Short mmCIF file of C-alpha atoms in Angstrom, two decimals:
data_model
loop_
_atom_site.label_atom_id
_atom_site.label_comp_id
_atom_site.label_asym_id
_atom_site.label_seq_id
_atom_site.Cartn_x
_atom_site.Cartn_y
_atom_site.Cartn_z
CA UNK B 1 47.70 219.05 148.92
CA UNK B 2 47.29 222.83 149.30
CA UNK B 3 43.75 222.40 150.47
CA UNK B 4 44.92 220.06 153.18
CA UNK B 5 47.55 222.52 154.37
CA UNK B 6 45.09 225.42 154.54
CA UNK B 7 42.57 223.23 156.31
CA UNK B 8 45.08 222.15 158.95
CA UNK B 9 46.28 225.76 159.42
CA UNK B 10 42.68 226.86 159.93
CA UNK B 11 41.90 224.11 162.37
CA UNK B 12 45.11 224.98 164.22
CA UNK B 13 43.94 228.57 164.56
CA UNK B 14 40.50 227.54 165.76
CA UNK B 15 42.08 225.14 168.26
CA UNK B 16 44.39 227.90 169.48
CA UNK B 17 41.49 230.30 169.86
CA UNK B 18 39.38 227.82 171.76
CA UNK B 19 42.30 226.91 173.94
CA UNK B 20 42.99 230.58 174.56
CA UNK B 21 39.45 231.08 175.82
CA UNK B 22 39.63 228.03 178.03
CA UNK B 23 43.00 228.89 179.53
CA UNK B 24 41.99 232.53 179.89
CA UNK B 25 39.08 231.45 181.98
CA UNK B 26 41.20 229.20 184.16
CA UNK B 27 44.36 231.26 184.51
CA UNK B 28 42.80 234.68 184.36
CA UNK B 29 45.52 237.17 183.37
CA UNK B 30 47.95 234.72 181.76
CA UNK B 31 48.76 235.63 178.16
CA UNK B 32 46.35 233.49 176.10
CA UNK B 33 49.02 232.83 173.43
CA UNK B 34 51.43 231.41 176.02
CA UNK B 35 48.65 229.24 177.40
CA UNK B 36 47.83 228.03 173.90
CA UNK B 37 51.49 227.11 173.39
CA UNK B 38 51.57 225.08 176.58
CA UNK B 39 48.54 223.13 175.40
CA UNK B 40 50.27 222.48 172.10
CA UNK B 41 53.26 221.14 174.01
CA UNK B 42 50.96 218.84 175.93
CA UNK B 43 49.49 217.48 172.72
CA UNK B 44 53.02 217.03 171.31
CA UNK B 45 53.94 214.99 174.37
CA UNK B 46 50.92 212.79 173.73
CA UNK B 47 52.03 212.28 170.14
CA UNK B 48 55.53 211.37 171.36
CA UNK B 49 54.10 208.66 173.62
CA UNK B 50 52.15 207.16 170.76
CA UNK B 51 55.31 207.33 168.60
CA UNK B 52 57.14 205.33 171.27
CA UNK B 53 54.49 202.64 170.98
CA UNK B 54 54.89 202.61 167.21
CA UNK B 55 58.67 202.26 167.57
CA UNK B 56 58.16 199.19 169.76
CA UNK B 57 55.88 197.74 167.09
CA UNK B 58 58.45 198.54 164.38
CA UNK B 59 61.07 196.47 166.25
CA UNK B 60 58.91 193.40 165.75
CA UNK B 61 59.02 193.66 161.96
CA UNK B 62 62.69 193.71 160.97
CA UNK B 63 63.00 194.03 157.17
CA UNK B 64 66.75 193.41 157.28
CA UNK B 65 66.35 190.25 159.33
CA UNK B 66 63.50 189.14 157.09
CA UNK B 67 65.66 189.56 153.99
CA UNK B 68 68.47 187.63 155.70
CA UNK B 69 66.08 184.81 156.45
CA UNK B 70 64.74 184.60 152.89
CA UNK B 71 68.31 184.76 151.62
CA UNK B 72 69.38 181.93 153.93
CA UNK B 73 66.40 179.78 152.99
CA UNK B 74 66.83 180.27 149.25
CA UNK B 75 70.58 179.56 149.52
CA UNK B 76 69.68 176.38 151.36
CA UNK B 77 67.44 175.29 148.48
CA UNK B 78 69.92 176.31 145.80
CA UNK B 79 72.72 174.36 147.44
CA UNK B 80 76.31 175.52 147.66
CA UNK B 81 77.74 173.72 144.62
CA UNK B 82 80.48 172.58 146.97
CA UNK B 83 81.25 169.05 148.07
CA UNK B 84 80.19 167.82 151.49
CA UNK B 85 82.29 169.28 154.30
CA UNK B 86 83.26 172.25 152.15
CA UNK B 87 82.51 175.93 152.58
CA UNK B 88 81.28 178.21 149.80
CA UNK B 89 83.22 181.47 149.74
CA UNK B 90 80.34 183.23 147.99
CA UNK B 91 80.40 186.67 146.43
CA UNK B 92 81.56 187.15 142.87
CA UNK B 93 84.26 184.53 143.14
CA UNK B 94 82.58 181.21 143.81
CA UNK B 95 85.12 179.01 145.51
CA UNK B 96 85.08 176.05 147.91
CA UNK B 97 87.41 175.51 150.86
CA UNK B 98 87.48 172.70 153.37
CA UNK B 99 85.39 173.46 156.46
CA UNK B 100 88.29 172.61 158.78
CA UNK B 101 89.96 175.87 157.67
CA UNK B 102 86.97 178.20 158.09
CA UNK B 103 87.44 180.81 160.86
CA UNK B 104 90.89 179.53 161.80
CA UNK B 105 92.51 182.96 161.55
CA UNK B 106 94.02 182.47 158.07
CA UNK B 107 92.43 183.72 154.84
CA UNK B 108 91.73 180.73 152.63
CA UNK B 109 89.09 182.25 150.33
CA UNK B 110 90.42 184.82 147.85
CA UNK B 111 87.79 187.26 149.08
CA UNK B 112 88.51 186.46 152.74
CA UNK B 113 84.91 185.40 153.33
CA UNK B 114 86.00 182.39 155.42
CA UNK B 115 87.25 184.81 158.08
CA UNK B 116 84.32 187.24 157.80
CA UNK B 117 83.04 188.43 161.18
CA UNK B 118 79.43 187.41 160.43
CA UNK B 119 80.52 183.92 159.36
CA UNK B 120 82.73 183.59 162.43
CA UNK B 121 80.19 184.93 164.91
CA UNK B 122 80.30 182.89 168.12
CA UNK B 123 76.85 184.14 169.18
CA UNK B 124 74.97 180.85 168.59
CA UNK B 125 76.99 178.90 171.17
CA UNK B 126 77.72 181.40 173.90
CA UNK B 127 77.69 179.63 177.26
CA UNK B 128 74.38 180.32 178.98
CA UNK B 129 72.33 180.34 175.79
CA UNK B 130 69.09 178.41 176.19
CA UNK B 131 67.33 177.15 173.08
CA UNK B 132 63.90 175.63 173.31
CA UNK B 133 61.24 174.26 171.04
CA UNK B 134 58.85 171.38 170.46
CA UNK B 135 60.16 167.95 169.46
CA UNK B 136 58.08 166.03 166.99
CA UNK B 137 59.03 162.34 166.88
CA UNK B 138 58.73 160.48 163.60
CA UNK B 139 60.64 157.32 164.40
CA UNK B 140 62.87 155.47 166.91
CA UNK B 141 60.80 156.39 170.01
CA UNK B 142 57.08 156.53 170.69
CA UNK B 143 56.48 159.93 172.22
CA UNK B 144 53.93 162.68 172.09
CA UNK B 145 55.15 166.08 170.99
CA UNK B 146 57.06 167.60 173.87
CA UNK B 147 59.22 170.59 174.74
CA UNK B 148 63.00 170.22 174.57
CA UNK B 149 65.48 172.68 176.04
CA UNK B 150 69.14 172.88 175.09
CA UNK B 151 71.33 174.85 177.49
CA UNK B 152 74.90 175.58 176.47
CA UNK B 153 76.87 175.04 179.66
CA UNK B 154 80.42 175.40 178.40
CA UNK B 155 82.14 176.48 175.25
CA UNK B 156 85.84 176.62 174.50
CA UNK B 157 87.89 177.52 171.48
CA UNK B 158 91.53 176.46 171.27
CA UNK B 159 93.88 179.30 170.41
CA UNK B 160 95.99 177.07 168.17
CA UNK B 161 92.99 175.62 166.33
CA UNK B 162 90.06 178.02 166.13
CA UNK B 163 87.95 176.47 163.39
CA UNK B 164 85.68 174.72 165.91
CA UNK B 165 84.07 175.68 169.18
CA UNK B 166 83.95 172.73 171.55
CA UNK B 167 80.70 172.75 173.46
CA UNK B 168 79.14 171.12 176.51
CA UNK B 169 75.38 171.27 176.91
CA UNK B 170 72.45 170.04 178.93
CA UNK B 171 69.53 168.66 176.95
CA UNK B 172 66.20 168.46 178.79
CA UNK B 173 62.86 167.11 177.63
CA UNK B 174 59.54 167.68 179.38
CA UNK B 175 57.73 164.38 178.96
CA UNK B 176 54.11 163.87 179.91
CA UNK B 177 52.91 160.38 180.64
CA UNK B 178 49.73 159.37 182.50
CA UNK B 179 49.05 163.02 183.33
CA UNK B 180 52.38 163.46 185.06
CA UNK B 181 55.19 165.64 183.71
CA UNK B 182 58.73 164.39 184.13
CA UNK B 183 61.95 165.89 182.86
CA UNK B 184 64.39 163.59 181.14
CA UNK B 185 67.81 165.17 180.75
CA UNK B 186 71.33 164.30 179.74
CA UNK B 187 74.74 165.94 179.47
CA UNK B 188 76.15 166.22 175.99
CA UNK B 189 79.35 167.28 174.35
CA UNK B 190 79.96 168.40 170.82
CA UNK B 191 81.12 171.21 168.64
CA UNK B 192 80.00 174.16 166.56
CA UNK B 193 81.05 174.26 162.93
CA UNK B 194 81.22 177.82 161.52
CA UNK B 195 81.21 176.76 157.88
CA UNK B 196 77.82 175.07 158.09
CA UNK B 197 76.53 177.00 161.12
CA UNK B 198 75.95 173.58 162.68
CA UNK B 199 75.87 172.56 166.31
CA UNK B 200 76.35 168.85 167.02
CA UNK B 201 75.74 167.41 170.48
CA UNK B 202 76.47 163.79 171.37
CA UNK B 203 75.43 162.25 174.73
CA UNK B 204 78.31 162.03 177.18
CA UNK B 205 79.58 158.71 178.52
CA UNK B 206 76.87 156.88 180.44
CA UNK B 207 73.97 158.63 178.70
CA UNK B 208 74.24 156.36 175.69
CA UNK B 209 70.55 155.60 175.48
CA UNK B 210 69.80 159.19 174.47
CA UNK B 211 69.82 160.43 170.90
CA UNK B 212 72.22 163.01 169.52
CA UNK B 213 71.14 166.51 168.56
CA UNK B 214 72.13 168.23 165.33
CA UNK B 215 71.10 171.87 164.88
CA UNK B 216 71.52 174.05 161.81
CA UNK B 217 71.30 177.80 162.29
CA UNK B 218 69.76 178.15 158.83
CA UNK B 219 67.35 181.02 159.43
CA UNK B 220 69.78 183.85 158.78
CA UNK B 221 70.37 184.69 162.44
CA UNK B 222 71.86 183.26 165.63
CA UNK B 223 68.55 182.87 167.41
CA UNK B 224 66.72 180.18 165.50
CA UNK B 225 67.82 176.73 164.42
CA UNK B 226 66.33 173.66 162.77
CA UNK B 227 67.37 170.63 164.79
CA UNK B 228 67.02 166.88 164.52
CA UNK B 229 67.44 164.10 167.04
CA UNK B 230 69.54 161.53 165.23
CA UNK B 231 71.16 158.15 165.69
CA UNK B 232 74.82 158.94 166.18
CA UNK B 233 76.33 156.36 163.88
CA UNK B 234 74.04 156.72 160.87
CA UNK B 235 72.70 160.25 161.39
CA UNK B 236 69.23 158.80 160.78
CA UNK B 237 66.74 161.52 161.83
CA UNK B 238 64.26 160.37 164.50
CA UNK B 239 62.67 163.68 165.48
CA UNK B 240 62.33 167.22 164.17
CA UNK B 241 62.79 170.14 166.49
CA UNK B 242 62.73 173.86 165.76
CA UNK B 243 64.34 175.90 168.52
CA UNK B 244 64.54 179.57 169.37
CA UNK B 245 66.86 181.37 171.75
CA UNK B 246 65.17 182.28 175.02
CA UNK B 247 65.32 186.00 175.77
CA UNK B 248 68.00 186.87 178.31
CA UNK B 249 66.00 189.52 180.16
CA UNK D 1 94.20 152.46 202.96
CA UNK D 2 97.01 150.80 201.06
CA UNK D 3 94.67 148.27 199.52
CA UNK D 4 92.44 151.11 198.41
CA UNK D 5 95.33 152.90 196.68
CA UNK D 6 96.41 149.64 195.10
CA UNK D 7 92.87 149.01 193.95
CA UNK D 8 92.58 152.51 192.48
CA UNK D 9 95.87 152.03 190.66
CA UNK D 10 94.57 148.81 189.15
CA UNK D 11 91.38 150.54 188.08
CA UNK D 12 93.41 153.34 186.46
CA UNK D 13 95.52 150.79 184.56
CA UNK D 14 92.41 148.94 183.44
CA UNK D 15 90.80 152.15 182.20
CA UNK D 16 93.78 153.59 180.31
CA UNK D 17 93.54 152.64 176.67
CA UNK D 18 96.54 150.89 175.20
CA UNK D 19 97.41 150.66 171.56
CA UNK D 20 96.38 147.01 171.43
CA UNK D 21 95.20 145.07 168.41
CA UNK D 22 91.57 146.17 168.50
CA UNK D 23 92.50 149.77 169.21
CA UNK D 24 94.84 149.69 166.22
CA UNK D 25 92.05 148.50 163.96
CA UNK D 26 89.85 151.29 165.24
CA UNK D 27 92.49 153.95 164.65
CA UNK D 28 93.14 152.53 161.22
CA UNK D 29 89.49 152.74 160.21
CA UNK D 30 89.07 156.27 161.56
CA UNK D 31 92.23 157.42 159.81
CA UNK D 32 90.88 156.10 156.50
CA UNK D 33 87.89 158.41 156.92
CA UNK D 34 89.88 161.45 158.01
CA UNK D 35 92.82 161.21 155.58
CA UNK D 36 90.40 161.70 152.64
CA UNK D 37 91.84 162.60 149.24
CA UNK D 38 92.65 165.33 146.76
CA UNK D 39 92.13 168.93 147.79
CA UNK D 40 90.65 167.94 151.12
CA UNK D 41 93.83 166.06 152.00
CA UNK D 42 95.89 169.18 151.36
CA UNK D 43 93.57 171.18 153.62
CA UNK D 44 93.73 168.49 156.31
CA UNK D 45 97.52 168.67 156.25
CA UNK D 46 97.38 172.47 156.22
CA UNK D 47 95.13 172.57 159.30
CA UNK D 48 97.43 170.23 161.23
CA UNK D 49 100.57 172.22 160.47
CA UNK D 50 98.96 175.56 161.26
CA UNK D 51 97.93 174.16 164.63
CA UNK D 52 101.47 172.87 165.26
CA UNK D 53 103.13 176.19 164.44
CA UNK D 54 100.52 178.09 166.46
CA UNK D 55 101.59 176.05 169.51
CA UNK D 56 105.34 176.02 168.85
CA UNK D 57 106.27 178.98 166.62
CA UNK D 58 109.98 178.24 167.13
CA UNK D 59 109.50 174.93 165.35
CA UNK D 60 109.24 176.79 162.05
CA UNK D 61 113.02 177.20 161.98
CA UNK D 62 113.38 173.43 161.51
CA UNK D 63 111.37 173.67 158.29
CA UNK D 64 113.20 176.56 156.58
CA UNK D 65 114.43 174.25 153.83
CA UNK D 66 110.85 173.28 152.90
CA UNK D 67 109.25 176.74 152.97
CA UNK D 68 108.08 176.59 156.60
CA UNK D 69 107.73 180.39 156.79
CA UNK D 70 104.56 180.16 154.72
CA UNK D 71 102.52 177.01 155.22
CA UNK D 72 100.61 177.70 151.98
CA UNK D 73 103.78 177.76 149.84
CA UNK D 74 103.92 174.89 147.34
CA UNK D 75 107.17 173.65 148.92
CA UNK D 76 105.58 173.37 152.33
CA UNK D 77 102.35 171.84 151.01
CA UNK D 78 104.48 169.17 149.39
CA UNK D 79 106.27 168.62 152.67
CA UNK D 80 103.02 168.48 154.63
CA UNK D 81 101.63 165.85 152.26
CA UNK D 82 104.89 163.90 152.50
CA UNK D 83 104.63 163.87 156.28
CA UNK D 84 101.03 162.67 156.17
CA UNK D 85 102.03 160.01 153.65
CA UNK D 86 104.66 158.71 156.10
CA UNK D 87 102.13 158.84 158.91
CA UNK D 88 99.67 157.00 156.67
CA UNK D 89 102.17 154.15 156.22
CA UNK D 90 102.60 153.79 159.97
CA UNK D 91 98.84 153.80 160.60
CA UNK D 92 98.16 151.41 157.75
CA UNK D 93 100.71 148.95 159.07
CA UNK D 94 99.62 149.17 162.71
CA UNK D 95 98.31 145.60 162.37
CA UNK D 96 101.48 144.30 160.68
CA UNK D 97 104.18 144.60 163.36
CA UNK D 98 107.17 143.80 161.12
CA UNK D 99 106.25 146.27 158.41
CA UNK D 100 105.47 148.87 161.06
CA UNK D 101 108.85 148.28 162.69
CA UNK D 102 110.58 148.79 159.35
CA UNK D 103 108.74 152.06 158.68
CA UNK D 104 109.35 153.39 162.19
CA UNK D 105 113.07 152.58 161.90
CA UNK D 106 113.13 154.36 158.56
CA UNK D 107 111.44 157.44 160.01
CA UNK D 108 113.70 157.39 163.06
CA UNK D 109 116.73 157.52 160.78
CA UNK D 110 115.24 160.50 158.92
CA UNK D 111 114.64 162.39 162.14
CA UNK D 112 117.83 161.61 164.08
CA UNK D 113 120.39 164.37 164.29
CA UNK D 114 117.72 167.04 163.85
CA UNK D 115 117.49 167.67 167.59
CA UNK D 116 113.71 167.67 167.76
CA UNK D 117 112.57 168.37 171.31
CA UNK D 118 109.84 166.14 172.70
CA UNK D 119 107.44 169.06 173.04
CA UNK D 120 107.33 169.40 169.24
CA UNK D 121 106.02 165.84 169.07
CA UNK D 122 103.51 166.82 171.74
CA UNK D 123 102.45 169.82 169.63
CA UNK D 124 101.98 167.48 166.66
CA UNK D 125 99.86 165.17 168.82
CA UNK D 126 97.72 168.01 170.18
CA UNK D 127 97.24 169.41 166.68
CA UNK D 128 96.24 166.01 165.32
CA UNK D 129 93.91 165.34 168.25
CA UNK D 130 92.01 168.56 167.51
CA UNK D 131 91.93 168.53 163.72
CA UNK D 132 90.88 164.85 163.61
CA UNK D 133 87.56 165.32 165.46
CA UNK D 134 86.91 168.42 163.35
CA UNK D 135 87.47 166.37 160.22
CA UNK D 136 85.57 163.29 161.42
CA UNK D 137 82.73 165.11 163.18
CA UNK D 138 81.76 162.16 165.33
CA UNK D 139 82.56 158.52 166.04
CA UNK D 140 86.16 158.94 166.99
CA UNK D 141 88.06 157.67 170.00
CA UNK D 142 90.47 160.18 171.48
CA UNK D 143 91.99 157.69 173.94
CA UNK D 144 92.69 155.21 171.17
CA UNK D 145 94.37 157.86 169.05
CA UNK D 146 96.37 159.15 171.97
CA UNK D 147 97.73 155.69 172.76
CA UNK D 148 98.59 154.74 169.19
CA UNK D 149 100.09 158.15 168.41
CA UNK D 150 102.37 157.79 171.43
CA UNK D 151 103.40 154.38 170.18
CA UNK D 152 104.31 155.76 166.74
CA UNK D 153 106.01 158.87 168.14
CA UNK D 154 108.14 156.76 170.47
CA UNK D 155 109.20 154.70 167.47
CA UNK D 156 110.26 157.81 165.55
CA UNK D 157 111.98 159.45 168.52
CA UNK D 158 113.81 156.22 169.28
CA UNK D 159 113.50 156.66 173.03
#
């Protein structure tokens, strides 16, 4: 350790000396120590620029988000120990409440987790959000893998009943057949369920031939969701689709 | 022009859902799914009443005797379940006109003299029409429910 310090101090001195000579030659009468300082500042600026680059790289690896994702995935595998359509309050007091009471403005869990701001985040279904990903069909329709885009066009939350967000969306699929790309799209309506972080979209009125979309935001954030195209009545899954939120800028 | 208006009126009549026999069967089946049982039934009732009081806070005063100040009080939970039980009888008998008539008359008698304004019934309807799809998730017919609820509410109001 000490050796390293001495070595760096020495090299600093040598660098300063050399710089002093160089600057002295260029600037003539300027105090060589001042000139050496200015060069040091220049090298500091360079280091700052490279630090900026490193900060940008650091943004890409988010340990907190990574932990959230692992946590969400493990919880998914463990199960909630609650019945279907129930919400697990979590924490030290394991408790189940009906999902129609989650995020309705009244505490129903003893620890208040059903009104927690992270649970009740409306970020996944903000109007204008565009989610896209590749659909992989397993059944129901014969289609090559293709891109599907889900655009949230409208979202409303009733003041007197806040446990659901009612959503309108446009679902588009880029289909390629015989070398030509066509876009098949339909309007859908549905809701977002806070308790299960689930978005359900059912084709509107005359778009009955299309299949419903069910998305679970099960990756620990509001940007990624595992979706399925399902038959509305039976919920039979026909296609798998993993979507990510398109960047706004 | 007149024929056009007349035609449009006919179309509107044809499109509006009535609480007819098939609609009643549909409502009945969907209610069976939503009404559920046990703890979930209590929560279903709780959600409906919270939504009613959120729309018409003044309506709480009518329910003082049954703990209406706190919808989670045991007294009010009992009341909420009682109300749903009455509603369950009406829905279950939608396809048996005589039994339905008897239940509606019974409920009318229980409500008369309480001076319940029509907008409280509307608040009940709106609450039900939002909690039901939340409870059912999918496969539910709003128009059918609207029509049959109106039919039942008219029976209870008596006008």
